[in-house]
mmCIF file of N, CA and C in Angstrom:
data_model
loop_
_atom_site.group_PDB
_atom_site.id
_atom_site.type_symbol
_atom_site.label_atom_id
_atom_site.label_comp_id
_atom_site.label_asym_id
_atom_site.label_seq_id
_atom_site.Cartn_x
_atom_site.Cartn_y
_atom_site.Cartn_z
ATOM 1 N N UNK A 1 -8.717 34.560 12.943
ATOM 2 C CA UNK A 1 -8.759 33.113 12.960
ATOM 3 C C UNK A 1 -7.361 32.521 12.772
ATOM 4 N N UNK A 2 -6.571 33.041 11.880
ATOM 5 C CA UNK A 2 -5.231 32.524 11.640
ATOM 6 C C UNK A 2 -4.366 32.647 12.885
ATOM 7 N N UNK A 3 -4.481 33.765 13.575
ATOM 8 C CA UNK A 3 -3.707 33.975 14.795
ATOM 9 C C UNK A 3 -4.097 32.925 15.832
ATOM 10 N N UNK A 4 -5.375 32.628 15.944
ATOM 11 C CA UNK A 4 -5.849 31.629 16.893
ATOM 12 C C UNK A 4 -5.231 30.263 16.588
ATOM 13 N N UNK A 5 -5.245 29.859 15.327
ATOM 14 C CA UNK A 5 -4.669 28.573 14.936
ATOM 15 C C UNK A 5 -3.171 28.568 15.214
ATOM 16 N N UNK A 6 -2.488 29.658 14.892
ATOM 17 C CA UNK A 6 -1.049 29.749 15.129
ATOM 18 C C UNK A 6 -0.741 29.590 16.615
ATOM 19 N N UNK A 7 -1.519 30.246 17.458
ATOM 20 C CA UNK A 7 -1.306 30.127 18.898
ATOM 21 C C UNK A 7 -1.552 28.697 19.378
ATOM 22 N N UNK A 8 -2.523 28.030 18.815
ATOM 23 C CA UNK A 8 -2.791 26.639 19.185
ATOM 24 C C UNK A 8 -1.611 25.750 18.806
ATOM 25 N N UNK A 9 -1.052 25.977 17.629
ATOM 26 C CA UNK A 9 0.087 25.181 17.176
ATOM 27 C C UNK A 9 1.268 25.367 18.110
ATOM 28 N N UNK A 10 1.475 26.560 18.580
ATOM 29 C CA UNK A 10 2.587 26.833 19.475
ATOM 30 C C UNK A 10 2.450 26.071 20.794
ATOM 31 N N UNK A 11 1.240 25.701 21.168
ATOM 32 C CA UNK A 11 1.006 25.037 22.444
ATOM 33 C C UNK A 11 1.236 23.525 22.378
ATOM 34 N N UNK A 12 1.355 22.952 21.198
ATOM 35 C CA UNK A 12 1.522 21.504 21.069
ATOM 36 C C UNK A 12 2.890 21.100 21.594
ATOM 37 N N UNK A 13 2.907 20.189 22.547
ATOM 38 C CA UNK A 13 4.160 19.741 23.148
ATOM 39 C C UNK A 13 4.501 18.302 22.766
ATOM 40 N N UNK A 14 3.489 17.534 22.405
ATOM 41 C CA UNK A 14 3.695 16.132 22.088
ATOM 42 C C UNK A 14 2.945 15.785 20.804
ATOM 43 N N UNK A 15 3.603 15.027 19.948
ATOM 44 C CA UNK A 15 2.976 14.533 18.725
ATOM 45 C C UNK A 15 3.103 13.014 18.742
ATOM 46 N N UNK A 16 1.994 12.348 18.496
ATOM 47 C CA UNK A 16 1.989 10.889 18.483
ATOM 48 C C UNK A 16 1.725 10.435 17.050
ATOM 49 N N UNK A 17 2.570 9.534 16.565
ATOM 50 C CA UNK A 17 2.430 9.000 15.222
ATOM 51 C C UNK A 17 1.974 7.553 15.283
ATOM 52 N N UNK A 18 1.197 7.166 14.308
ATOM 53 C CA UNK A 18 0.871 5.766 14.102
ATOM 54 C C UNK A 18 2.090 5.123 13.448
ATOM 55 N N UNK A 19 2.583 4.053 13.998
ATOM 56 C CA UNK A 19 3.791 3.401 13.474
ATOM 57 C C UNK A 19 3.525 2.739 12.126
ATOM 58 N N UNK A 20 2.471 1.947 12.074
ATOM 59 C CA UNK A 20 2.160 1.103 10.922
ATOM 60 C C UNK A 20 1.700 1.932 9.727
ATOM 61 N N UNK A 21 2.593 2.086 8.752
ATOM 62 C CA UNK A 21 2.248 2.809 7.538
ATOM 63 C C UNK A 21 2.494 4.305 7.595
ATOM 64 N N UNK A 22 2.840 4.825 8.768
ATOM 65 C CA UNK A 22 3.137 6.245 8.910
ATOM 66 C C UNK A 22 4.628 6.444 9.112
ATOM 67 N N UNK A 23 5.178 5.780 10.087
ATOM 68 C CA UNK A 23 6.616 5.860 10.364
ATOM 69 C C UNK A 23 7.354 4.736 9.638
ATOM 70 N N UNK A 24 6.745 3.582 9.617
ATOM 71 C CA UNK A 24 7.407 2.412 9.035
ATOM 72 C C UNK A 24 6.579 1.813 7.905
ATOM 73 N N UNK A 25 7.270 1.288 6.934
ATOM 74 C CA UNK A 25 6.629 0.658 5.788
ATOM 75 C C UNK A 25 6.390 -0.820 6.094
ATOM 76 N N UNK A 26 5.299 -1.100 6.756
ATOM 77 C CA UNK A 26 4.975 -2.469 7.161
ATOM 78 C C UNK A 26 4.302 -3.273 6.053
ATOM 79 N N UNK A 27 3.867 -2.605 4.996
ATOM 80 C CA UNK A 27 3.117 -3.297 3.946
ATOM 81 C C UNK A 27 3.848 -4.509 3.367
ATOM 82 N N UNK A 28 5.126 -4.410 3.008
ATOM 83 C CA UNK A 28 5.793 -5.598 2.456
ATOM 84 C C UNK A 28 5.816 -6.789 3.418
ATOM 85 N N UNK A 29 6.010 -6.524 4.693
ATOM 86 C CA UNK A 29 6.049 -7.614 5.684
ATOM 87 C C UNK A 29 4.657 -8.207 5.868
ATOM 88 N N UNK A 30 3.647 -7.348 5.954
ATOM 89 C CA UNK A 30 2.276 -7.831 6.127
ATOM 90 C C UNK A 30 1.840 -8.637 4.905
ATOM 91 N N UNK A 31 2.165 -8.153 3.715
ATOM 92 C CA UNK A 31 1.822 -8.882 2.494
ATOM 93 C C UNK A 31 2.498 -10.246 2.470
ATOM 94 N N UNK A 32 3.760 -10.278 2.847
ATOM 95 C CA UNK A 32 4.495 -11.539 2.905
ATOM 96 C C UNK A 32 3.847 -12.507 3.901
ATOM 97 N N UNK A 33 3.489 -12.020 5.059
ATOM 98 C CA UNK A 33 2.858 -12.868 6.081
ATOM 99 C C UNK A 33 1.487 -13.354 5.622
ATOM 100 N N UNK A 34 0.710 -12.447 5.022
ATOM 101 C CA UNK A 34 -0.610 -12.847 4.508
ATOM 102 C C UNK A 34 -0.452 -13.968 3.483
ATOM 103 N N UNK A 35 0.458 -13.759 2.532
ATOM 104 C CA UNK A 35 0.653 -14.759 1.479
ATOM 105 C C UNK A 35 1.196 -16.075 2.026
ATOM 106 N N UNK A 36 1.977 -15.997 3.082
ATOM 107 C CA UNK A 36 2.513 -17.194 3.720
ATOM 108 C C UNK A 36 1.388 -18.085 4.252
ATOM 109 N N UNK A 37 0.306 -17.448 4.709
ATOM 110 C CA UNK A 37 -0.801 -18.180 5.327
ATOM 111 C C UNK A 37 -2.069 -18.218 4.479
ATOM 112 N N UNK A 38 -2.031 -17.662 3.273
ATOM 113 C CA UNK A 38 -3.233 -17.589 2.426
ATOM 114 C C UNK A 38 -3.857 -18.967 2.191
ATOM 115 N N UNK A 39 -3.051 -19.918 1.795
ATOM 116 C CA UNK A 39 -3.582 -21.264 1.511
ATOM 117 C C UNK A 39 -4.210 -21.901 2.748
ATOM 118 N N UNK A 40 -3.585 -21.665 3.885
ATOM 119 C CA UNK A 40 -4.088 -22.206 5.160
ATOM 120 C C UNK A 40 -5.537 -21.783 5.408
ATOM 121 N N UNK A 41 -5.886 -20.575 4.948
ATOM 122 C CA UNK A 41 -7.234 -20.045 5.145
ATOM 123 C C UNK A 41 -8.079 -20.108 3.872
ATOM 124 N N UNK A 42 -7.568 -20.815 2.870
ATOM 125 C CA UNK A 42 -8.318 -20.976 1.628
ATOM 126 C C UNK A 42 -8.412 -19.705 0.807
ATOM 127 N N UNK A 43 -7.391 -18.870 0.893
ATOM 128 C CA UNK A 43 -7.404 -17.594 0.185
ATOM 129 C C UNK A 43 -6.337 -17.549 -0.900
ATOM 130 N N UNK A 44 -6.548 -16.669 -1.854
ATOM 131 C CA UNK A 44 -5.612 -16.454 -2.948
ATOM 132 C C UNK A 44 -4.490 -15.543 -2.455
ATOM 133 N N UNK A 45 -3.264 -15.842 -2.855
ATOM 134 C CA UNK A 45 -2.147 -14.957 -2.538
ATOM 135 C C UNK A 45 -2.312 -13.654 -3.311
ATOM 136 N N UNK A 46 -1.882 -12.557 -2.711
ATOM 137 C CA UNK A 46 -2.023 -11.240 -3.329
ATOM 138 C C UNK A 46 -0.675 -10.712 -3.800
ATOM 139 N N UNK A 47 -0.703 -9.988 -4.914
ATOM 140 C CA UNK A 47 0.496 -9.318 -5.394
ATOM 141 C C UNK A 47 0.533 -7.911 -4.785
ATOM 142 N N UNK A 48 1.694 -7.289 -4.828
ATOM 143 C CA UNK A 48 1.828 -5.922 -4.323
ATOM 144 C C UNK A 48 0.904 -4.972 -5.097
ATOM 145 N N UNK A 49 0.774 -5.199 -6.401
ATOM 146 C CA UNK A 49 -0.105 -4.366 -7.238
ATOM 147 C C UNK A 49 -1.557 -4.500 -6.794
ATOM 148 N N UNK A 50 -1.989 -5.723 -6.496
ATOM 149 C CA UNK A 50 -3.364 -5.929 -6.017
ATOM 150 C C UNK A 50 -3.595 -5.204 -4.701
ATOM 151 N N UNK A 51 -2.638 -5.302 -3.805
ATOM 152 C CA UNK A 51 -2.773 -4.650 -2.503
ATOM 153 C C UNK A 51 -2.846 -3.135 -2.671
ATOM 154 N N UNK A 52 -1.995 -2.578 -3.529
ATOM 155 C CA UNK A 52 -2.012 -1.127 -3.779
ATOM 156 C C UNK A 52 -3.379 -0.687 -4.302
ATOM 157 N N UNK A 53 -4.009 -1.519 -5.124
ATOM 158 C CA UNK A 53 -5.310 -1.160 -5.696
ATOM 159 C C UNK A 53 -6.429 -1.187 -4.651
ATOM 160 N N UNK A 54 -6.170 -1.759 -3.495
ATOM 161 C CA UNK A 54 -7.188 -1.877 -2.443
ATOM 162 C C UNK A 54 -7.196 -0.699 -1.471
ATOM 163 N N UNK A 55 -6.245 0.199 -1.599
ATOM 164 C CA UNK A 55 -6.086 1.285 -0.627
ATOM 165 C C UNK A 55 -7.345 2.128 -0.416
ATOM 166 N N UNK A 56 -8.108 2.374 -1.447
ATOM 167 C CA UNK A 56 -9.268 3.263 -1.339
ATOM 168 C C UNK A 56 -10.597 2.515 -1.370
ATOM 169 N N UNK A 57 -10.556 1.236 -1.067
ATOM 170 C CA UNK A 57 -11.768 0.415 -1.062
ATOM 171 C C UNK A 57 -12.145 0.087 0.380
ATOM 172 N N UNK A 58 -13.434 0.134 0.654
ATOM 173 C CA UNK A 58 -13.929 -0.192 1.992
ATOM 174 C C UNK A 58 -13.587 -1.635 2.350
ATOM 175 N N UNK A 59 -13.335 -1.877 3.620
ATOM 176 C CA UNK A 59 -12.970 -3.213 4.101
ATOM 177 C C UNK A 59 -14.038 -4.244 3.735
ATOM 178 N N UNK A 60 -15.300 -3.892 3.900
ATOM 179 C CA UNK A 60 -16.385 -4.832 3.580
ATOM 180 C C UNK A 60 -16.346 -5.242 2.115
ATOM 181 N N UNK A 61 -16.012 -4.307 1.240
ATOM 182 C CA UNK A 61 -15.925 -4.614 -0.189
ATOM 183 C C UNK A 61 -14.740 -5.540 -0.483
ATOM 184 N N UNK A 62 -13.635 -5.337 0.201
ATOM 185 C CA UNK A 62 -12.455 -6.197 0.032
ATOM 186 C C UNK A 62 -12.775 -7.613 0.483
ATOM 187 N N UNK A 63 -13.426 -7.727 1.623
ATOM 188 C CA UNK A 63 -13.809 -9.034 2.165
ATOM 189 C C UNK A 63 -14.694 -9.775 1.163
ATOM 190 N N UNK A 64 -15.653 -9.056 0.594
ATOM 191 C CA UNK A 64 -16.562 -9.661 -0.386
ATOM 192 C C UNK A 64 -15.813 -10.032 -1.670
ATOM 193 N N UNK A 65 -14.984 -9.122 -2.172
ATOM 194 C CA UNK A 65 -14.263 -9.330 -3.431
ATOM 195 C C UNK A 65 -13.378 -10.574 -3.385
ATOM 196 N N UNK A 66 -12.715 -10.799 -2.234
ATOM 197 C CA UNK A 66 -11.781 -11.924 -2.119
ATOM 198 C C UNK A 66 -12.379 -13.132 -1.406
ATOM 199 N N UNK A 67 -13.667 -13.067 -1.095
ATOM 200 C CA UNK A 67 -14.346 -14.218 -0.498
ATOM 201 C C UNK A 67 -13.809 -14.600 0.867
ATOM 202 N N UNK A 68 -13.446 -13.597 1.657
ATOM 203 C CA UNK A 68 -12.909 -13.856 2.995
ATOM 204 C C UNK A 68 -14.073 -14.079 3.953
ATOM 205 N N UNK A 69 -14.067 -15.199 4.615
ATOM 206 C CA UNK A 69 -15.113 -15.524 5.576
ATOM 207 C C UNK A 69 -15.016 -14.588 6.778
ATOM 208 N N UNK A 70 -16.140 -14.020 7.156
ATOM 209 C CA UNK A 70 -16.178 -13.111 8.307
ATOM 210 C C UNK A 70 -15.787 -13.857 9.589
ATOM 211 N N UNK A 71 -15.987 -15.169 9.589
ATOM 212 C CA UNK A 71 -15.609 -15.990 10.742
ATOM 213 C C UNK A 71 -14.091 -16.189 10.780
ATOM 214 N N UNK A 72 -13.467 -16.350 9.607
ATOM 215 C CA UNK A 72 -12.019 -16.554 9.534
ATOM 216 C C UNK A 72 -11.229 -15.261 9.677
ATOM 217 N N UNK A 73 -11.866 -14.124 9.406
ATOM 218 C CA UNK A 73 -11.155 -12.840 9.408
ATOM 219 C C UNK A 73 -10.385 -12.578 10.702
ATOM 220 N N UNK A 74 -10.998 -12.740 11.886
ATOM 221 C CA UNK A 74 -10.223 -12.513 13.116
ATOM 222 C C UNK A 74 -9.028 -13.463 13.253
ATOM 223 N N UNK A 75 -9.186 -14.690 12.782
ATOM 224 C CA UNK A 75 -8.087 -15.662 12.847
ATOM 225 C C UNK A 75 -6.925 -15.242 11.949
ATOM 226 N N UNK A 76 -7.263 -14.779 10.754
ATOM 227 C CA UNK A 76 -6.243 -14.318 9.811
ATOM 228 C C UNK A 76 -5.504 -13.112 10.387
ATOM 229 N N UNK A 77 -6.277 -12.137 10.851
ATOM 230 C CA UNK A 77 -5.686 -10.911 11.414
ATOM 231 C C UNK A 77 -4.796 -11.254 12.595
ATOM 232 N N UNK A 78 -5.294 -12.093 13.493
ATOM 233 C CA UNK A 78 -4.537 -12.471 14.683
ATOM 234 C C UNK A 78 -3.209 -13.135 14.307
ATOM 235 N N UNK A 79 -3.249 -14.042 13.346
ATOM 236 C CA UNK A 79 -2.036 -14.754 12.930
ATOM 237 C C UNK A 79 -1.017 -13.777 12.337
ATOM 238 N N UNK A 80 -1.457 -12.901 11.444
ATOM 239 C CA UNK A 80 -0.553 -11.950 10.792
ATOM 240 C C UNK A 80 0.009 -10.945 11.802
ATOM 241 N N UNK A 81 -0.836 -10.416 12.666
ATOM 242 C CA UNK A 81 -0.379 -9.431 13.662
ATOM 243 C C UNK A 81 0.609 -10.060 14.640
ATOM 244 N N UNK A 82 0.328 -11.268 15.096
ATOM 245 C CA UNK A 82 1.252 -11.937 16.021
ATOM 246 C C UNK A 82 2.617 -12.150 15.383
ATOM 247 N N UNK A 83 2.625 -12.583 14.130
ATOM 248 C CA UNK A 83 3.909 -12.797 13.453
ATOM 249 C C UNK A 83 4.589 -11.476 13.118
ATOM 250 N N UNK A 84 3.797 -10.442 12.831
ATOM 251 C CA UNK A 84 4.370 -9.109 12.579
ATOM 252 C C UNK A 84 5.117 -8.625 13.821
ATOM 253 N N UNK A 85 4.589 -8.898 14.991
ATOM 254 C CA UNK A 85 5.254 -8.494 16.234
ATOM 255 C C UNK A 85 6.659 -9.086 16.347
ATOM 256 N N UNK A 86 6.840 -10.297 15.855
ATOM 257 C CA UNK A 86 8.164 -10.923 15.886
ATOM 258 C C UNK A 86 9.097 -10.359 14.821
ATOM 259 N N UNK A 87 8.527 -9.820 13.753
ATOM 260 C CA UNK A 87 9.332 -9.318 12.645
ATOM 261 C C UNK A 87 9.467 -7.792 12.650
ATOM 262 N N UNK A 88 8.920 -7.141 13.648
ATOM 263 C CA UNK A 88 8.847 -5.678 13.659
ATOM 264 C C UNK A 88 10.227 -5.018 13.570
ATOM 265 N N UNK A 89 11.238 -5.654 14.113
ATOM 266 C CA UNK A 89 12.591 -5.080 14.064
ATOM 267 C C UNK A 89 13.145 -5.044 12.646
ATOM 268 N N UNK A 90 12.602 -5.883 11.764
ATOM 269 C CA UNK A 90 13.093 -5.907 10.380
ATOM 270 C C UNK A 90 12.339 -4.934 9.472
ATOM 271 N N UNK A 91 11.299 -4.295 10.006
ATOM 272 C CA UNK A 91 10.508 -3.355 9.214
ATOM 273 C C UNK A 91 11.322 -2.081 8.991
ATOM 274 N N UNK A 92 11.343 -1.630 7.750
ATOM 275 C CA UNK A 92 12.102 -0.430 7.382
ATOM 276 C C UNK A 92 11.273 0.826 7.630
ATOM 277 N N UNK A 93 11.936 1.836 8.200
ATOM 278 C CA UNK A 93 11.288 3.137 8.346
ATOM 279 C C UNK A 93 11.225 3.800 6.978
ATOM 280 N N UNK A 94 10.223 4.656 6.781
ATOM 281 C CA UNK A 94 10.199 5.434 5.552
ATOM 282 C C UNK A 94 11.417 6.338 5.557
ATOM 283 N N UNK A 95 12.106 6.490 4.430
ATOM 284 C CA UNK A 95 13.385 7.221 4.383
ATOM 285 C C UNK A 95 13.316 8.647 4.934
ATOM 286 N N UNK A 96 12.217 9.343 4.704
ATOM 287 C CA UNK A 96 12.132 10.751 5.097
ATOM 288 C C UNK A 96 11.679 10.964 6.542
ATOM 289 N N UNK A 97 11.302 9.906 7.243
ATOM 290 C CA UNK A 97 10.704 10.072 8.568
ATOM 291 C C UNK A 97 11.674 10.649 9.590
ATOM 292 N N UNK A 98 12.938 10.263 9.537
ATOM 293 C CA UNK A 98 13.905 10.784 10.499
ATOM 294 C C UNK A 98 14.022 12.307 10.371
ATOM 295 N N UNK A 99 14.117 12.793 9.154
ATOM 296 C CA UNK A 99 14.222 14.233 8.908
ATOM 297 C C UNK A 99 12.958 14.967 9.380
ATOM 298 N N UNK A 100 11.805 14.388 9.128
ATOM 299 C CA UNK A 100 10.547 15.005 9.551
ATOM 300 C C UNK A 100 10.483 15.107 11.070
ATOM 301 N N UNK A 101 10.838 14.051 11.759
ATOM 302 C CA UNK A 101 10.798 14.061 13.225
ATOM 303 C C UNK A 101 11.792 15.060 13.795
ATOM 304 N N UNK A 102 12.970 15.139 13.206
ATOM 305 C CA UNK A 102 13.967 16.121 13.670
ATOM 306 C C UNK A 102 13.483 17.546 13.461
ATOM 307 N N UNK A 103 12.814 17.821 12.350
ATOM 308 C CA UNK A 103 12.254 19.158 12.095
ATOM 309 C C UNK A 103 11.163 19.495 13.114
ATOM 310 N N UNK A 104 10.327 18.519 13.419
ATOM 311 C CA UNK A 104 9.275 18.743 14.411
ATOM 312 C C UNK A 104 9.878 19.007 15.789
ATOM 313 N N UNK A 105 10.937 18.319 16.108
ATOM 314 C CA UNK A 105 11.597 18.500 17.397
ATOM 315 C C UNK A 105 12.148 19.918 17.551
ATOM 316 N N UNK A 106 12.630 20.487 16.446
ATOM 317 C CA UNK A 106 13.192 21.845 16.467
ATOM 318 C C UNK A 106 12.131 22.906 16.727
ATOM 319 N N UNK A 107 10.890 22.609 16.409
ATOM 320 C CA UNK A 107 9.812 23.581 16.604
ATOM 321 C C UNK A 107 9.543 23.700 18.056
#
């Protein structure tokens, strides 16, 4: 079995990474954008600590906990994502990502 897995790994030619949260630390920008528009949607601004505590909670539970209207949710997401697209160049890569990608390239 190990030999089979090893042979499969040798065949991989392309690796695709998710940019948001994998290659780049978008959380600070997204949090800033959310807080910028929180009042507009009748929501409470969130602290970084609050956001960190939400990592392992289901989306439905977060929506309920913060009283986010299911009708407003697409509007909020759309506004934040659109503005994130304009700010994407300012998003910092995770410090170790360059080294990881270079190591993968050598394989």
